[in-house]
Tab-separated table of C-alpha atoms and ligand atoms in Angstrom:
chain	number	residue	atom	x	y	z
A	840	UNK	CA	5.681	-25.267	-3.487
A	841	UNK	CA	7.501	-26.698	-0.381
A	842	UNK	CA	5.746	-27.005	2.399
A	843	UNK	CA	6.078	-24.583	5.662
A	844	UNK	CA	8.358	-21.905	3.766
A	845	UNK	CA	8.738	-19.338	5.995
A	846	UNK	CA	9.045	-15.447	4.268
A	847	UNK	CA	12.794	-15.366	6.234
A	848	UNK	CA	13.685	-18.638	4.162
A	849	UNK	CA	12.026	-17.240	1.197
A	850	UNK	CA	13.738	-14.042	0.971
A	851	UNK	CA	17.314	-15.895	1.849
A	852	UNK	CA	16.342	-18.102	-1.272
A	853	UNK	CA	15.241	-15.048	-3.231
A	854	UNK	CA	19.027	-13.810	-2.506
A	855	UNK	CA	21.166	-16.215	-3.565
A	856	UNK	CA	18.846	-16.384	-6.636
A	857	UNK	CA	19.623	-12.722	-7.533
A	858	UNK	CA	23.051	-11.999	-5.790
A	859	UNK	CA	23.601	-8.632	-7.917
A	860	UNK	CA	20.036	-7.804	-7.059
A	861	UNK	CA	19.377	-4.163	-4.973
A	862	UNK	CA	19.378	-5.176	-1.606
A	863	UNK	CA	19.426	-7.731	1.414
A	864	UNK	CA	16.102	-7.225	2.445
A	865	UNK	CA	16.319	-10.293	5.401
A	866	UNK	CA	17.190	-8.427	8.184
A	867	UNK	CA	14.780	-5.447	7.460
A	868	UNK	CA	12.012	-8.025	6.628
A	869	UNK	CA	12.347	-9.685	9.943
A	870	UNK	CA	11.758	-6.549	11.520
A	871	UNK	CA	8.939	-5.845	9.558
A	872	UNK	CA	7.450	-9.271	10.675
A	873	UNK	CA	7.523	-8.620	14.034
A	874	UNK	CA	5.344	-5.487	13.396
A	875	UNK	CA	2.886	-7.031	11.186
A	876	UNK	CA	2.803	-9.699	13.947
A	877	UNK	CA	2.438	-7.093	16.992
A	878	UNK	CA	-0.851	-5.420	14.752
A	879	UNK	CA	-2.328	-8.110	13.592
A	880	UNK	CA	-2.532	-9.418	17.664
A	881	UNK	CA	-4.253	-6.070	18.276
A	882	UNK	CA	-6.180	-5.637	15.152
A	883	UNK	CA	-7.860	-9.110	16.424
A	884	UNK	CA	-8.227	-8.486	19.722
A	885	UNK	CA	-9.820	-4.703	19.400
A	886	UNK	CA	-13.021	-5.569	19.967
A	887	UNK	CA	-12.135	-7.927	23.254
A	888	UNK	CA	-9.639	-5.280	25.092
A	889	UNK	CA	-11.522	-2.465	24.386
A	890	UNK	CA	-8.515	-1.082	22.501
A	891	UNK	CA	-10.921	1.387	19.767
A	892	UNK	CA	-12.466	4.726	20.901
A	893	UNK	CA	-10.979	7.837	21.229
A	894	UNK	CA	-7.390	8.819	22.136
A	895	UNK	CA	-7.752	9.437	25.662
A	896	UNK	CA	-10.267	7.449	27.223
A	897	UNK	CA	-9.354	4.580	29.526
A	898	UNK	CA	-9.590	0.738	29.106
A	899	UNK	CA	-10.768	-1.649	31.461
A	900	UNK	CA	-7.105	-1.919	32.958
A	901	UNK	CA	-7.630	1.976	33.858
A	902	UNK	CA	-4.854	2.465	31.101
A	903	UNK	CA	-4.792	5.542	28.362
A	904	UNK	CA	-6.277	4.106	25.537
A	905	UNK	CA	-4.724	4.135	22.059
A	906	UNK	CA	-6.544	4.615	18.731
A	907	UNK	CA	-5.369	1.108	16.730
A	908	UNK	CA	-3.953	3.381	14.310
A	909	UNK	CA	-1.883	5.090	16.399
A	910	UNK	CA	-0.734	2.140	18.178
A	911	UNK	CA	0.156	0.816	14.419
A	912	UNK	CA	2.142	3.543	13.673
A	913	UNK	CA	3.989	3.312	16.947
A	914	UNK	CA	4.636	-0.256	16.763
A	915	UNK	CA	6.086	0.239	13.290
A	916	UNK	CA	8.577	3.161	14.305
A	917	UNK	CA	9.586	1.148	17.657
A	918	UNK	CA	10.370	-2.131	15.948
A	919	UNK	CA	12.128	-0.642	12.952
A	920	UNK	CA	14.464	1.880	14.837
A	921	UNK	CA	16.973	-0.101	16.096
A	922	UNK	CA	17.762	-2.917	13.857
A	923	UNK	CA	20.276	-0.914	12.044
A	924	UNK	CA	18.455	-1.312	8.520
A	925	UNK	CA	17.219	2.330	8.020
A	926	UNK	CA	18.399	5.438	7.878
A	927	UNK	CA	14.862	7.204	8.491
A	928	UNK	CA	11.276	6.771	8.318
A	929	UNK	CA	8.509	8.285	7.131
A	930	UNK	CA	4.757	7.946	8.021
A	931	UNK	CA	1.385	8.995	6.390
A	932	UNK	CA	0.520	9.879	10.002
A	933	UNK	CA	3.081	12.136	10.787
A	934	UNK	CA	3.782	15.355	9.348
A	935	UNK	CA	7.693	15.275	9.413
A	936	UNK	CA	10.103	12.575	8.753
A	937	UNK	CA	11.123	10.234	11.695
A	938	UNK	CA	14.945	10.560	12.037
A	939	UNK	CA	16.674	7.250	14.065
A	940	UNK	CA	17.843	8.101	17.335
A	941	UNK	CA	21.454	8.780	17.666
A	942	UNK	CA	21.483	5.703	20.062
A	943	UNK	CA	21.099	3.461	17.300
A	944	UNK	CA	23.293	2.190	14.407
A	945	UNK	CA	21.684	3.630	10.730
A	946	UNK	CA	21.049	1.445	7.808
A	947	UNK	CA	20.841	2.188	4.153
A	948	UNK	CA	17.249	2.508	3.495
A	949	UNK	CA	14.142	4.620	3.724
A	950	UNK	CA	10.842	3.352	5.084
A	951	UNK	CA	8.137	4.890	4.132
A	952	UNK	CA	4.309	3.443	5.163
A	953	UNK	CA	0.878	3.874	6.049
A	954	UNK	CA	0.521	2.199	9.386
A	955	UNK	CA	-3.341	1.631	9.333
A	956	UNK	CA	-4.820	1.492	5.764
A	957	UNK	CA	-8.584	2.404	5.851
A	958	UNK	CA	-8.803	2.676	9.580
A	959	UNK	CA	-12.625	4.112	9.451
A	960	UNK	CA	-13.200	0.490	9.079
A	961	UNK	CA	-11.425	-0.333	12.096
A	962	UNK	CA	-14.722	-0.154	14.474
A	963	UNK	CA	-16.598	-2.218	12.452
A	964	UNK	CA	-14.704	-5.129	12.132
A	965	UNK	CA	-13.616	-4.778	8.534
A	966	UNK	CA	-10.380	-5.627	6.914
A	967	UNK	CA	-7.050	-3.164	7.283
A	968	UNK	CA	-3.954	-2.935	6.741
A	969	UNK	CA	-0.181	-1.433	6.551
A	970	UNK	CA	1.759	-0.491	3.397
A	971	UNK	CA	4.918	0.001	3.072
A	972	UNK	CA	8.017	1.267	0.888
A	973	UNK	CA	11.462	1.020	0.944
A	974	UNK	CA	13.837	3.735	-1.074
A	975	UNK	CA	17.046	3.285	-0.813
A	976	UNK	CA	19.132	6.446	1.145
A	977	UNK	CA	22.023	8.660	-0.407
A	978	UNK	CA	25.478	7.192	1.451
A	979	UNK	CA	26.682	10.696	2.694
A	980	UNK	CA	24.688	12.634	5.623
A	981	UNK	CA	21.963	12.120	7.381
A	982	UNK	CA	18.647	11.557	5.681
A	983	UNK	CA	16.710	14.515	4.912
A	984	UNK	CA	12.801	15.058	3.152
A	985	UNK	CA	14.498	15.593	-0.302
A	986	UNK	CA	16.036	12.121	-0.140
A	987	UNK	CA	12.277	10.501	-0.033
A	988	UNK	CA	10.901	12.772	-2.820
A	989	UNK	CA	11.921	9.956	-5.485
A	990	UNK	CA	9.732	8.396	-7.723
A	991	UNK	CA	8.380	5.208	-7.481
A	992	UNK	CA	10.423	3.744	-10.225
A	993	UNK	CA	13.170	4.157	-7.785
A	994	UNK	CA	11.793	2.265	-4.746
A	995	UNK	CA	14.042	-1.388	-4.027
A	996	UNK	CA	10.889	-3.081	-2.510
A	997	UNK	CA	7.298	-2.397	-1.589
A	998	UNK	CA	4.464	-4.525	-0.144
A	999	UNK	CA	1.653	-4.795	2.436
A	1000	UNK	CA	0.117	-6.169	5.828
A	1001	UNK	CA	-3.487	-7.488	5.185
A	1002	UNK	CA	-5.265	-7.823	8.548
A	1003	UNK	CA	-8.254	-10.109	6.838
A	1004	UNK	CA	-9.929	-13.440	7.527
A	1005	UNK	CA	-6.241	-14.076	8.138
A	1006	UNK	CA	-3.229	-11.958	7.901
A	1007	UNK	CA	-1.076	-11.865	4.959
A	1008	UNK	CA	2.000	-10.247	4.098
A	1009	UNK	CA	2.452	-9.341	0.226
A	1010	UNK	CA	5.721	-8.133	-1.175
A	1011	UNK	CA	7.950	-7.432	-4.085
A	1012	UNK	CA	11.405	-6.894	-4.492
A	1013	UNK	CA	11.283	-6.415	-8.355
A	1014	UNK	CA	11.162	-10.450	-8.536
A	1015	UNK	CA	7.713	-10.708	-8.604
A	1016	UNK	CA	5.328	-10.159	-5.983
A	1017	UNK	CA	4.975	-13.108	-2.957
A	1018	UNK	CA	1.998	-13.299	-0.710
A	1019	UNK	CA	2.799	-15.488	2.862
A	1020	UNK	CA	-0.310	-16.127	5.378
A	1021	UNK	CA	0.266	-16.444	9.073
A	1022	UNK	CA	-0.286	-19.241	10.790
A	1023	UNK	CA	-0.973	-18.023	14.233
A	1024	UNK	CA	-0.203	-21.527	15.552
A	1025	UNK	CA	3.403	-21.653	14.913
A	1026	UNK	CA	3.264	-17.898	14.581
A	1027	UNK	CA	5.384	-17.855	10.778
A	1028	UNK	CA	4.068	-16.153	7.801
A	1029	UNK	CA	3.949	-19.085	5.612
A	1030	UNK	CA	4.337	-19.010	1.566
A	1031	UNK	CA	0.721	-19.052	0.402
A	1032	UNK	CA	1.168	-17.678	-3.174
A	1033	UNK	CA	3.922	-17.596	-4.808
A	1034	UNK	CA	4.480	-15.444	-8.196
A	1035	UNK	CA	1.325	-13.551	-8.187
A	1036	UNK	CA	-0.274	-12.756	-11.318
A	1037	UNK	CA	-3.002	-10.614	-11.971
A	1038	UNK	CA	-5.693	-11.317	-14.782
A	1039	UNK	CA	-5.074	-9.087	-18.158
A	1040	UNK	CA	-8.495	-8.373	-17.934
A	1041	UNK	CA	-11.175	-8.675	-14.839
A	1042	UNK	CA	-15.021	-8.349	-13.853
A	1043	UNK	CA	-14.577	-6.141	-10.868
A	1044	UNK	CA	-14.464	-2.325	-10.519
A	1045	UNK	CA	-13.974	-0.596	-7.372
A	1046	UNK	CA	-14.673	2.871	-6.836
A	1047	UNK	CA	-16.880	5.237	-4.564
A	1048	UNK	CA	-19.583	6.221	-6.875
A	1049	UNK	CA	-21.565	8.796	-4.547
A	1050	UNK	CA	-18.552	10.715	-6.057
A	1051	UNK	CA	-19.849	10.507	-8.898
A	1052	UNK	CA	-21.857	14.017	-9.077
A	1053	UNK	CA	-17.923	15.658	-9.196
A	1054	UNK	CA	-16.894	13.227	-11.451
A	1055	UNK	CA	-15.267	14.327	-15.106
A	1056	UNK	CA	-17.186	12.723	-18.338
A	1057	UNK	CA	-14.374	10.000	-18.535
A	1058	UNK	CA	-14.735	8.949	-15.324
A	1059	UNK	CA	-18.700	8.470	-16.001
A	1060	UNK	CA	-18.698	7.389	-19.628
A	1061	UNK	CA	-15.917	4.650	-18.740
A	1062	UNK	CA	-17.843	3.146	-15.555
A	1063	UNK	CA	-21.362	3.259	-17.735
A	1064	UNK	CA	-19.029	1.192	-20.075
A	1065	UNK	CA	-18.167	-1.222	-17.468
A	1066	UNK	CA	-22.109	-1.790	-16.386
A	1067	UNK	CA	-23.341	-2.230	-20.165
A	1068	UNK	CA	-21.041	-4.417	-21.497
A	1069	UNK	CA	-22.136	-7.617	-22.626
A	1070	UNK	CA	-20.359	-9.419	-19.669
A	1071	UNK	CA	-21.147	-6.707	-17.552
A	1072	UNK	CA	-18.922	-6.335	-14.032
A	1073	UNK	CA	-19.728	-6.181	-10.917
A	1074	UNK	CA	-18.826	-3.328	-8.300
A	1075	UNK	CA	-16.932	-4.104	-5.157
A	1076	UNK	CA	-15.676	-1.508	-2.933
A	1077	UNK	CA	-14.249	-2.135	1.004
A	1078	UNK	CA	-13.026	1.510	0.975
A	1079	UNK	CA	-9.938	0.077	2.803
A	1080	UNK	CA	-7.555	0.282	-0.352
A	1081	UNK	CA	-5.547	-2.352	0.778
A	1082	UNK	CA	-8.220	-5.138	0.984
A	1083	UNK	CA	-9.645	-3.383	-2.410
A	1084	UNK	CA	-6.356	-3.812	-3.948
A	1085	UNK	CA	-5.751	-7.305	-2.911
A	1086	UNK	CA	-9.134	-8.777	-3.805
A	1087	UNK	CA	-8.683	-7.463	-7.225
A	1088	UNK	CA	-5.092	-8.394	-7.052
A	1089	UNK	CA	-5.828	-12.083	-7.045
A	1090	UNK	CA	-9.321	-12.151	-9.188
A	1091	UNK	CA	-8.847	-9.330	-11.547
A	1092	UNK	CA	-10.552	-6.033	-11.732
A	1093	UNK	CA	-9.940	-2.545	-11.676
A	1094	UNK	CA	-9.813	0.407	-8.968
A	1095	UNK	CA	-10.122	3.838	-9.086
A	1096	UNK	CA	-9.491	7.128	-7.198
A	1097	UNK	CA	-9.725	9.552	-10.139
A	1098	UNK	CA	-9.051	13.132	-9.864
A	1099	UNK	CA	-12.966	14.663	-9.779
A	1100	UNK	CA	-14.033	18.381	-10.153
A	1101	UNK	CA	-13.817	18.505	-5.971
A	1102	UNK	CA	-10.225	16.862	-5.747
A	1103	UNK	CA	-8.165	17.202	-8.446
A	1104	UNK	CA	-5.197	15.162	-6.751
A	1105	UNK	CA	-8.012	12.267	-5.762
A	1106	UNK	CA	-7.596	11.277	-2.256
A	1107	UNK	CA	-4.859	8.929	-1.879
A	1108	UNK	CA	-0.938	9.609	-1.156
A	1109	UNK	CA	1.600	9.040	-3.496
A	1110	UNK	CA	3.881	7.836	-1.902
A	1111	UNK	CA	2.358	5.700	1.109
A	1112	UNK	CA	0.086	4.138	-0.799
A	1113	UNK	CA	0.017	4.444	-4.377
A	1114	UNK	CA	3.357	3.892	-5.031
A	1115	UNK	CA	4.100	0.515	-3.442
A	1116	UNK	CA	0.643	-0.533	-4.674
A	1117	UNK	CA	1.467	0.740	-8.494
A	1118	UNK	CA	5.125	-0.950	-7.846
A	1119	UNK	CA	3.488	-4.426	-6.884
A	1120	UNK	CA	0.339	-4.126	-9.237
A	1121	UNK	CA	3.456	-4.155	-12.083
A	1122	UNK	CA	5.364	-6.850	-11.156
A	1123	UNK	CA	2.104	-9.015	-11.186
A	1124	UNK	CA	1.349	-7.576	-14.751
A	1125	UNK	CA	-1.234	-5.329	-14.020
A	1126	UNK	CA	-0.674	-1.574	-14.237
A	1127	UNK	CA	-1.134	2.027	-12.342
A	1128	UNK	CA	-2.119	5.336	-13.992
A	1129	UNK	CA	-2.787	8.218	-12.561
A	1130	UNK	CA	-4.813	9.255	-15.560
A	1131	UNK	CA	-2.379	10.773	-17.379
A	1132	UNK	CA	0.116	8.319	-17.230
A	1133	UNK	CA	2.295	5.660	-14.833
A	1134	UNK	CA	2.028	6.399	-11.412
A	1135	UNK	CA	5.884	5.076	-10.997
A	1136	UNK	CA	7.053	7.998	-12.553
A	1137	UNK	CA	5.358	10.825	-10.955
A	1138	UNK	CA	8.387	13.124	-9.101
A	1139	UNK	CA	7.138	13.943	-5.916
A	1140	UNK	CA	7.375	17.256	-4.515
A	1141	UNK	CA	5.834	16.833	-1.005
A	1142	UNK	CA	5.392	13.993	1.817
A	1143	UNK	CA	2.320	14.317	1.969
A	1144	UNK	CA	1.394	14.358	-1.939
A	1145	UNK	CA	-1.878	12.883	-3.093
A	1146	UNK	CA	-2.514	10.960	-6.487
A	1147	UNK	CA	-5.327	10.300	-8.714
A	1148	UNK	CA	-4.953	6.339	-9.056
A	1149	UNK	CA	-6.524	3.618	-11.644
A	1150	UNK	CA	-4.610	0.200	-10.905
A	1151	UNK	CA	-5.577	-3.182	-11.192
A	1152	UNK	CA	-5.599	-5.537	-14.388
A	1153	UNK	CA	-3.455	-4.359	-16.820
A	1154	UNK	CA	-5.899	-3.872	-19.885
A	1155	UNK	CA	-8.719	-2.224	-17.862
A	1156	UNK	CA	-6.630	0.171	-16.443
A	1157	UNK	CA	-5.495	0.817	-19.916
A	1158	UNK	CA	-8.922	1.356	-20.955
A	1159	UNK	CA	-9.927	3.614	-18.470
A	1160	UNK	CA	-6.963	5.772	-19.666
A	1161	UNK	CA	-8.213	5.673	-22.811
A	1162	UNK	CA	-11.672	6.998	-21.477
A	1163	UNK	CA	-10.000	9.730	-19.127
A	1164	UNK	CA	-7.632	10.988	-21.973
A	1165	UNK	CA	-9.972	11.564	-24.478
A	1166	UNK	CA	-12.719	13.330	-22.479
A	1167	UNK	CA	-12.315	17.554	-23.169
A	1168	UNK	CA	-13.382	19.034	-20.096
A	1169	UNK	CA	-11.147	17.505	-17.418
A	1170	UNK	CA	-7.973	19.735	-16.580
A	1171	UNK	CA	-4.571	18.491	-16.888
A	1172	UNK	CA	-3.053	17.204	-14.271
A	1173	UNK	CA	0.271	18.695	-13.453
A	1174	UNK	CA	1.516	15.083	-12.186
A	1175	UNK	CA	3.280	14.615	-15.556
A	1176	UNK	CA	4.835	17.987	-16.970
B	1004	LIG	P1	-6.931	6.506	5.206
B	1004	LIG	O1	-5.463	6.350	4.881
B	1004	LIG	O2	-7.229	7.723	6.029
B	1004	LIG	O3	-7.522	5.255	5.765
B	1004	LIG	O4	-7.674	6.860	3.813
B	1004	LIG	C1	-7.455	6.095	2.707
B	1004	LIG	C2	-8.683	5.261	2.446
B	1004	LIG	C3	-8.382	4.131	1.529
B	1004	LIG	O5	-8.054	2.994	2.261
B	1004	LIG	C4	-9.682	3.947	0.784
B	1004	LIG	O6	-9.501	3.388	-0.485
B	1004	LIG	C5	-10.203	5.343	0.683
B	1004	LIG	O7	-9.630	6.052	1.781
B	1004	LIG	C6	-11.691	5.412	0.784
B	1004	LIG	O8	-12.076	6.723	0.636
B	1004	LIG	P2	-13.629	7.128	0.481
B	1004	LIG	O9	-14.241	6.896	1.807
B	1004	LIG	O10	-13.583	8.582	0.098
B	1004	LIG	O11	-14.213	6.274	-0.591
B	1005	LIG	MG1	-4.386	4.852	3.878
């Protein structure tokens, strides 16, 4: 691997590797930098600036303060309106899409993200992170919801912001997936691992098992699996998804969000974060289910939808599958018709 390649030098390699490929993702990715740079700053300096606590208290400057999530979300939406990439936005925080300002020249794609992945960890010092997709937009009109109801098959890139031990920024084109680490002293997300692979099979489940009194029989019988084989797992669970996902990601392992008896549609949303997950959990050779089948080809219906989701290594998630599709008394989910 060369030394001290940058993600913008990447991605210009990446493009005149695949010139019929979807997209010229260089300007739009050098926006996105400058966000993941912005939050990360905060993210690490929370604690000193008194930054966390409730909208609407002040800081020690006598300033409003800002909840690090919304502050996220608005640093995402203010560096990504005006470079002329996108031709909307949407945001798990916000209930309507965010339409670019007539001000500003419109691109071709749709960004879709999660500005603040598992921010209940935010006051305790534990990792976060953004996600984000990118759909590519109809040519005629203005954008509209309908045009970001698409399954995930259909999204031209996908990747994530880890706001760790150090920050990382994890993406994939359909080329593979590419994780760069900044180095705050020259300030450039630097290529840290390239072609990212994950294990067929690994030791590590992740899942919040005080749900497990609404869990279905699959869900239980597959996890009691997991604990009496003879190489026996072990659990993990950050309950930020993002750090979940990554950790398994690189060692192997599987995580789940099933549907239970108190939410059929799990927890987590289609398409802000189990989408671009599923899409970069795929093109590392791992898989995502919802249960019933692929994640990437559930067909949205709302903004807002949620998702069971079992992703990770590819032949654990096909086991638990196996688990959740023989079991009688869990309901169909409607995901796949
Ligand atoms: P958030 O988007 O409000 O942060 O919620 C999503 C988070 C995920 O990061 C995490 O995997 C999950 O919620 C944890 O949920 P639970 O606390 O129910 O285990
Ligand atoms: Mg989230």
């Amino acid at each position: 691997m060369p030394i001290g390649m940058t993600l913008t030098k990447f991605l210009l390699e990446e493009q005149r590797k695949y010139p019929g490929s979807s997209g010229n993702f260089t300007g739009l990715f050098s926006d996105l930098v400058v966000a993941a740079k912005v939050i990360s700053r905060e993210v690490n300096r929370a604690g000193l600036i008194d930054i966390l606590g409730a909208t609407g208290s002040k800081n020690i400057h006598g300033e409003e303060v800002q909840k690090l999530d919304e502050f996220a979300n608005n640093a995402v939406i203010k560096t990504m309106e005006h470079g002329g990439h996108l031709a909307a936005m949407a945001s798990e925080e916000m209930d309507d899409i965010i339409t670019i300002h007539s001000h500003y020249p419109k691109g071709r794609y749709l960004l879709l993200f999660d500005p603040l992945d598992g921010s209940s960890n935010i006051d305790v010092n534990v990792c976060v992170g953004t996600i984000f997709s990118i759909l590519k937009c109809p040519p005629d009109g203005d954008a509209t919801e309908a045009d970001f109801l698409k399954p995930g098959v259909e999204q031209a890139a996908a990747g994530y912001i880890l706001y760790g031990s150090s920050t990382m920024f994890v993406y994939t084109t359909g080329h593979g997936v590419h994780g760069f680490t900044l180095d705050p002293g020259v300030g450039e997300f630097i290529l840290s691992h390239e072609d990212i692979t994950v294990p067929e099979r690994g030791g590590i489940y992740s899942i919040n098992e005080a749900n497990n009194k609404h869990w279905y029989p699959g869900t239980s019988l597959y996890i009691e699996k997991l604990k009496s084989a003879d190489k026996p797992c072990t659990a993990r669970y950050i309950g930020s998804l993002v750090a979940d996902f990554h950790r398994n990601l690189l060692k192997g392992g599987v995580f789940l969000y099933p549907s239970d008896r108190k939410s059929k549609n799990g927890k987590l949303r289609l398409l802000y974060e189990a989408n671009p997950l599923s899409f970069i959990a795929e093109q590392a050779g791992g898989r995502a289910s919802t249960g019933d089948g692929r994640v990437l080809d559930v067909v949205p219906t709302e903004l807002h939808q949620r998702t069971p989701l079992i992703i990770g290594s590819r032949l654990d998630v096909e086991e638990a599958e196996g688990f959740w599709k023989r079991q009688e008394a869990k309901p169909p989910l409607d995901l796949h018709p």
